Short mmCIF file of C-alpha atoms and ligand atoms in Angstrom, two decimals:
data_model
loop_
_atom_site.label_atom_id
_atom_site.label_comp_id
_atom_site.label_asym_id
_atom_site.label_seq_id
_atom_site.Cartn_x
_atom_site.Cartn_y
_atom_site.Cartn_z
CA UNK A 918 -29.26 297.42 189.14
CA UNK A 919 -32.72 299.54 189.50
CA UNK A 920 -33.14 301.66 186.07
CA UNK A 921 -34.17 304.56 188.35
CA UNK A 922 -33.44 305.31 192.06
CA UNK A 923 -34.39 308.18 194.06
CA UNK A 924 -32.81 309.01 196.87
CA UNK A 925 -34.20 311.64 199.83
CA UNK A 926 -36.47 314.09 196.87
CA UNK A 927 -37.58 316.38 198.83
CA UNK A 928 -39.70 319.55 197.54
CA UNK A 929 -41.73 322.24 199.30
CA UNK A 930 -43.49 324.80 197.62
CA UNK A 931 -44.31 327.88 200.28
CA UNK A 932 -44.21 325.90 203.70
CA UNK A 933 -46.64 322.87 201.77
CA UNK A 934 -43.81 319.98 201.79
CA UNK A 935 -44.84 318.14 198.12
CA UNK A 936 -42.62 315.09 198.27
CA UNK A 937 -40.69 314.31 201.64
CA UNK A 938 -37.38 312.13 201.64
CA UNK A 939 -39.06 310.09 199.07
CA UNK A 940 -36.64 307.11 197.83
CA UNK A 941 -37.73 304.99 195.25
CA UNK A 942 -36.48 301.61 193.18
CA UNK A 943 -38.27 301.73 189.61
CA UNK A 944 -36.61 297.89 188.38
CA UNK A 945 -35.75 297.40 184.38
CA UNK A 946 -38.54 295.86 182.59
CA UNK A 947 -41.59 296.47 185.10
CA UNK A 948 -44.53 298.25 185.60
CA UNK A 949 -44.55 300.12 188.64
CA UNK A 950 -47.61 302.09 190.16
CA UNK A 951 -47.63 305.30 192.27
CA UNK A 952 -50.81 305.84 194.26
CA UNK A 953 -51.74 307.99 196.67
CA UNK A 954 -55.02 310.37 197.96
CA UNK A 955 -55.16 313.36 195.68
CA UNK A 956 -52.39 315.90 196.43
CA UNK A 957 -50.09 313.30 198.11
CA UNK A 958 -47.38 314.55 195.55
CA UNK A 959 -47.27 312.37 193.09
CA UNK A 960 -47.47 314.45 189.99
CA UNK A 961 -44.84 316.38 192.04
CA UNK A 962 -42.31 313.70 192.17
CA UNK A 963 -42.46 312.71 188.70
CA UNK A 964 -42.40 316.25 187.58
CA UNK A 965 -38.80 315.91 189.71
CA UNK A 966 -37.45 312.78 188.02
CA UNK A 967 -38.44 314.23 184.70
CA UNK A 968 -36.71 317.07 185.46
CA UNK A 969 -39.60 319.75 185.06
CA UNK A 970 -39.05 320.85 188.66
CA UNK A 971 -35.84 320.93 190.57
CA UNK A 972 -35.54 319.50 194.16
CA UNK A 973 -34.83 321.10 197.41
CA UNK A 974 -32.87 317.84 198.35
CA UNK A 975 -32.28 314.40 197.04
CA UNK A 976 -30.71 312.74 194.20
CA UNK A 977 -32.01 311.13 191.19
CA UNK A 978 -29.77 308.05 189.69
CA UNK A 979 -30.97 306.72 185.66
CA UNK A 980 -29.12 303.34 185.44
CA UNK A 981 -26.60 304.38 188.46
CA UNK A 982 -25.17 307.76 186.75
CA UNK A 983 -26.79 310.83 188.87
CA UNK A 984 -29.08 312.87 186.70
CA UNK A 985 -30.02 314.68 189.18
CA UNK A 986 -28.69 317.80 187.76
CA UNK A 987 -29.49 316.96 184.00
CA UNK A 988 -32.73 319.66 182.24
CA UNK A 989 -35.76 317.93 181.19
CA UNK A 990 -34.41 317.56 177.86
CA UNK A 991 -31.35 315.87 178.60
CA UNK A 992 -33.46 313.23 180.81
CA UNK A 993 -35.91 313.25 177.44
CA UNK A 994 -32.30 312.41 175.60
CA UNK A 995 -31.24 310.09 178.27
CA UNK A 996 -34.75 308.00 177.72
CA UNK A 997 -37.07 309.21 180.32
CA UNK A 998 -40.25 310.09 178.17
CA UNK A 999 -42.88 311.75 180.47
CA UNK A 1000 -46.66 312.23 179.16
CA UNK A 1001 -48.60 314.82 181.19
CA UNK A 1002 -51.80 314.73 182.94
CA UNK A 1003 -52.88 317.88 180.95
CA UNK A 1004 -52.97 316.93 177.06
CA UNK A 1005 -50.36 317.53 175.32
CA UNK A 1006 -50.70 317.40 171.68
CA UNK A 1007 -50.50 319.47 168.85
CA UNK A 1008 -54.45 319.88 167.64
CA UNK A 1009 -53.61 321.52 164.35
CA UNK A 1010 -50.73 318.86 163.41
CA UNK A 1011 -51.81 315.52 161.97
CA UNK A 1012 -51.47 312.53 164.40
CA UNK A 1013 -48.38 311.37 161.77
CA UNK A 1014 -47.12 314.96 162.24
CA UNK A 1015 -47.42 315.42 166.07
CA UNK A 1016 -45.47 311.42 166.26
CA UNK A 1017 -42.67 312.69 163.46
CA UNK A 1018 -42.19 315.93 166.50
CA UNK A 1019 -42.01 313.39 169.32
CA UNK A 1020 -39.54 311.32 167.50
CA UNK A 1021 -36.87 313.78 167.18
CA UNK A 1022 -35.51 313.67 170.26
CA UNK A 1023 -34.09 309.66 169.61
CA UNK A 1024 -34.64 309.37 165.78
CA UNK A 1025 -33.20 311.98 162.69
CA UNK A 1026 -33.11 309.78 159.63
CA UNK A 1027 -36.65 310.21 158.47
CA UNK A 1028 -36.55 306.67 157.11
CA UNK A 1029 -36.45 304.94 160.39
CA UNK A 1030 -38.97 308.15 162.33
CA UNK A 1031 -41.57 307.36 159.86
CA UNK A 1032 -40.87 303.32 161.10
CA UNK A 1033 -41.43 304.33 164.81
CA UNK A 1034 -44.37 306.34 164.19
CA UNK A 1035 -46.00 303.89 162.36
CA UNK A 1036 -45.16 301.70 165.24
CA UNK A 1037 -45.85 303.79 168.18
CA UNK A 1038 -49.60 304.88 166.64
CA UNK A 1039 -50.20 300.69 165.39
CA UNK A 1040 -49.46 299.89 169.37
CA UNK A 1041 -52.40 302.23 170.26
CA UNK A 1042 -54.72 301.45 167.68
CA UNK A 1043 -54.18 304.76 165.91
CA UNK A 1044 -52.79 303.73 162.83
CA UNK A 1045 -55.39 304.35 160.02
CA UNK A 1046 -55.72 307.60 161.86
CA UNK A 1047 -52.40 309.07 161.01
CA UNK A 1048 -53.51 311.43 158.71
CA UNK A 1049 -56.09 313.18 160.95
CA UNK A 1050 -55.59 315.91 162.95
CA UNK A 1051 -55.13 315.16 166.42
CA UNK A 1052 -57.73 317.81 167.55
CA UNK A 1053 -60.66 316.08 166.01
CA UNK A 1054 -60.10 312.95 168.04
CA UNK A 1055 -62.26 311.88 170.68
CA UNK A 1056 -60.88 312.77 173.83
CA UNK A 1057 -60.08 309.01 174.80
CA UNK A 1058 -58.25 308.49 171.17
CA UNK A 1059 -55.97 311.70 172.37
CA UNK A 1060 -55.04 310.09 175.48
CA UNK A 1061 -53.77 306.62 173.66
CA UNK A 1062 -52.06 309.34 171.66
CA UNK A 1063 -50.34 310.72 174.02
CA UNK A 1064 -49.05 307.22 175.16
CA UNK A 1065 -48.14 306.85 171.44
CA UNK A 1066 -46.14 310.18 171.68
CA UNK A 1067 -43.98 308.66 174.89
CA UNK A 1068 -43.48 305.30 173.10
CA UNK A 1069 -41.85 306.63 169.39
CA UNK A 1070 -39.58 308.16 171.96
CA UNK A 1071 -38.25 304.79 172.47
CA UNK A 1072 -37.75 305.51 176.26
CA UNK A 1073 -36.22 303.07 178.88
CA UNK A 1074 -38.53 304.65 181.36
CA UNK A 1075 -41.70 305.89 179.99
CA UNK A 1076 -43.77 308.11 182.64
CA UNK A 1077 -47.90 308.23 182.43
CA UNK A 1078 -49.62 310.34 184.86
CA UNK A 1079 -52.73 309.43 185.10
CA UNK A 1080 -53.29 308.45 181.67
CA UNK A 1081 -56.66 306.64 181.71
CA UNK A 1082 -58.23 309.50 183.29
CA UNK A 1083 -61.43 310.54 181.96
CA UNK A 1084 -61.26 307.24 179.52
CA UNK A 1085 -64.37 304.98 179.18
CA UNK A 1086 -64.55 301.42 180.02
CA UNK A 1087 -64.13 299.95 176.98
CA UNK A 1088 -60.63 302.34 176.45
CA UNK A 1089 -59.97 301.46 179.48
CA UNK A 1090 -59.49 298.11 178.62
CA UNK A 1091 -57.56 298.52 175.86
CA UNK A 1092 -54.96 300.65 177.74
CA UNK A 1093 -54.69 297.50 180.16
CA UNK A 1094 -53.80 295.51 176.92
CA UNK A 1095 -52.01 298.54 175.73
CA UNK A 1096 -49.43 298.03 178.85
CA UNK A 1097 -49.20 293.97 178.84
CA UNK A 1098 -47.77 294.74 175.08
CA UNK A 1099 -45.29 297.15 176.34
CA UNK A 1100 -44.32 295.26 179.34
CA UNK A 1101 -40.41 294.53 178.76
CA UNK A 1102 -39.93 296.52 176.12
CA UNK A 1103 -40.40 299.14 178.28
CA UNK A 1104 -39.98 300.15 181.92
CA UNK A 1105 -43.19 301.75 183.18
CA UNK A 1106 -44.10 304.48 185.77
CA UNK A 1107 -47.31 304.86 186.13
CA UNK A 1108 -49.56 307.60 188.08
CA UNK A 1109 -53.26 305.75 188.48
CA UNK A 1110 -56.14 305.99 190.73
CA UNK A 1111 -58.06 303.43 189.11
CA UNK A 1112 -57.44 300.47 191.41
CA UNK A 1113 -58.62 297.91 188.83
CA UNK A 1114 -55.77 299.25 186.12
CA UNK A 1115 -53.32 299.13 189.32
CA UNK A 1116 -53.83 295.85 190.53
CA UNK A 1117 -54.17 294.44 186.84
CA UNK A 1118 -50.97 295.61 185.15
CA UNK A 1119 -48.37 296.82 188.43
CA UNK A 1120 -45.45 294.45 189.38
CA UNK A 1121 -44.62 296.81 192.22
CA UNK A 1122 -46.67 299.52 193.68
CA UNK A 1123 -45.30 302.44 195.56
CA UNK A 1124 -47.99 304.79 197.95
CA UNK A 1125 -47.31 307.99 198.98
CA UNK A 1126 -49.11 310.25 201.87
CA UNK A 1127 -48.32 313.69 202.54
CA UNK A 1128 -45.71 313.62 200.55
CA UNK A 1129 -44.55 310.65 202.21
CA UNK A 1130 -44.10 306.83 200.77
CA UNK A 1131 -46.00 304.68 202.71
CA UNK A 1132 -45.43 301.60 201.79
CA UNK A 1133 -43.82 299.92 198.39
CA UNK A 1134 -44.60 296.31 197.42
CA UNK A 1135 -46.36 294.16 195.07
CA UNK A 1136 -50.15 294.32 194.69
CA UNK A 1137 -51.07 291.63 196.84
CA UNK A 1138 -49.03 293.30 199.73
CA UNK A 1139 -50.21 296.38 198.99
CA UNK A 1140 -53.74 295.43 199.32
CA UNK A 1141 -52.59 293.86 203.39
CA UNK A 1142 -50.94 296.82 203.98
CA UNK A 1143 -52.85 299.04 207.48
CA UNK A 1144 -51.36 302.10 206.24
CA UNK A 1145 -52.16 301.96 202.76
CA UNK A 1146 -56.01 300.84 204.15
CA UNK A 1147 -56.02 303.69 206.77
CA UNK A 1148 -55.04 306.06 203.91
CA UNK A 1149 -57.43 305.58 201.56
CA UNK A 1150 -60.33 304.83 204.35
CA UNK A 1151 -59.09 308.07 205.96
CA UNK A 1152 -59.52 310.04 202.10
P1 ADP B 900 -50.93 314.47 193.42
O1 ADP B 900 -50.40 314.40 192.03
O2 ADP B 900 -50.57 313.29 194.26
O3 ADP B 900 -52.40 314.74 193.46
P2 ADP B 900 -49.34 316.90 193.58
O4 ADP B 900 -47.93 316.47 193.46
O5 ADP B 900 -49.98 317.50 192.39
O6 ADP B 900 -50.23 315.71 194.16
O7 ADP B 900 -49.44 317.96 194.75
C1 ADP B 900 -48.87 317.74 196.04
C2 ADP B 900 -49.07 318.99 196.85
O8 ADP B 900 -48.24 320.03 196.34
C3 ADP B 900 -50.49 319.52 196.80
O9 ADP B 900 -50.83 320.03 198.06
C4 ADP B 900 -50.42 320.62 195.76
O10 ADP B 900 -51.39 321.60 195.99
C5 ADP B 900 -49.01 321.15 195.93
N1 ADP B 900 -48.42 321.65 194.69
C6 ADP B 900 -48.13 320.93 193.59
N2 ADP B 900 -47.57 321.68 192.63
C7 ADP B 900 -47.52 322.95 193.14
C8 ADP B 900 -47.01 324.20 192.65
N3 ADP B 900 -46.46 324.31 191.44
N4 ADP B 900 -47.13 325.28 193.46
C9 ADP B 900 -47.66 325.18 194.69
N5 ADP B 900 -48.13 324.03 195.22
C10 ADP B 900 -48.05 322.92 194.47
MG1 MG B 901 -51.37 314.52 190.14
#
């Protein structure tokens, strides 16, 4: 059984169709890709299966039950953690304090928090950071944060969009590595235009256009695919 389907999403804002029909197969315990030109409606789609947005049409199944009418923090509850392209973090709160926040929608002993905080901000590379304030990282170190923040969650899916954005090479790199560690653990759905962190890390990759999926296989298909080629020649 897929951990996530989507069946038909469909959203329009105005008369600018976001996501159109879009069905999608995220599969337990891989690493799947969403790419697209800029504004083919990605952000939009996983701002539906998080639950930020509500569709027009569609439905939205989390290990076959329909979610589709669950809030965001329900889905948070259910194990869909979502990290957002715009930072998220709490500047003024420690890194230890802004994990202890993120943890409280799976964890309430503190015991066994402070143990997946710890662990969530060691898998990043954060840990002999805890006790600085999140705002006076560099921007690259709040971005693995943020990953940090979506893993104490514990999710079964965990959502990044675009998370190595504005990340150096070397980060870069280390968010590659970052991902091979959390590959099984976690299921992955992943927002990226970099093409080398795509191909690298993605079991399946799905494209949208327009709003529109274009094509859904794994990287070597991807790469044959006309369509996808026409859609990134054609910008
Ligand atoms: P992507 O993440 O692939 O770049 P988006 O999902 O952000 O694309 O956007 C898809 C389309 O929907 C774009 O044309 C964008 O301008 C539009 N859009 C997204 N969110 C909104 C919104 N809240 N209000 C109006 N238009 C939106
Ligand atoms: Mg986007």
């Amino acid at each position: 059984m897929a951990l996530l389907e989507a069946h038909g999403l469909n959203k329009a804002f105005g008369g600018l169709t976001a996501t159109d029909n879009v069905d999608l197969m995220v599969e337990p315990g891989t690493v799947h890709a969403l790419i697209g030109p800029n504004g083919a409606g990605k952000s939009t789609l996983v701002n539906l299966l998080s639950g930020r947005i509500p569709p027009d049409a569609g439905r939205i199944l989390l290990q076959g039950h329909d979610i589709s009418h669950e809030p965001a923090h329900r889905r948070v509850q259910l194990g869909i953690a979502y990290t957002f392209q715009i930072t998220s973090i709490f500047p003024n709160m420690t890194l230890e304090a802004n994990g202890e926040l993120a943890a409280m929608v799976r964890h309430n002993d503190p015991a066994s928090t402070e143990h997946a905080v710890a662990k969530a901000l060691d898998a990043v590379g954060l840990l002999d950071r805890r006790a600085q304030l999140a705002g006076d990282l560099a921007y690259g170190h709040q971005r693995l944060l943020e990953i940090a923040l979506g893993i104490v969650q514990q999710p079964s899916l965990l959502i990044l969009d675009e998370p190595t954005q504005g990340l150096g090479d070397a980060e870069v790199r280390w968010f590659i590595d970052l991902l091979g560690q959390l590959r099984g653990d976690t299921t992955l759905l992943l927002i990226e235009h970099n093409m080398d962190v795509v191909m690298a890390v993605a079991d399946t990759i799905t494209v949208l256009q327009f709003g529109r999926v274009i094509a859904t296989g794994n990287p070597d298909a991807i790469q044959r695919n006309a369509a996808v080629q026409a859609a990134y020649l054609g910008g």
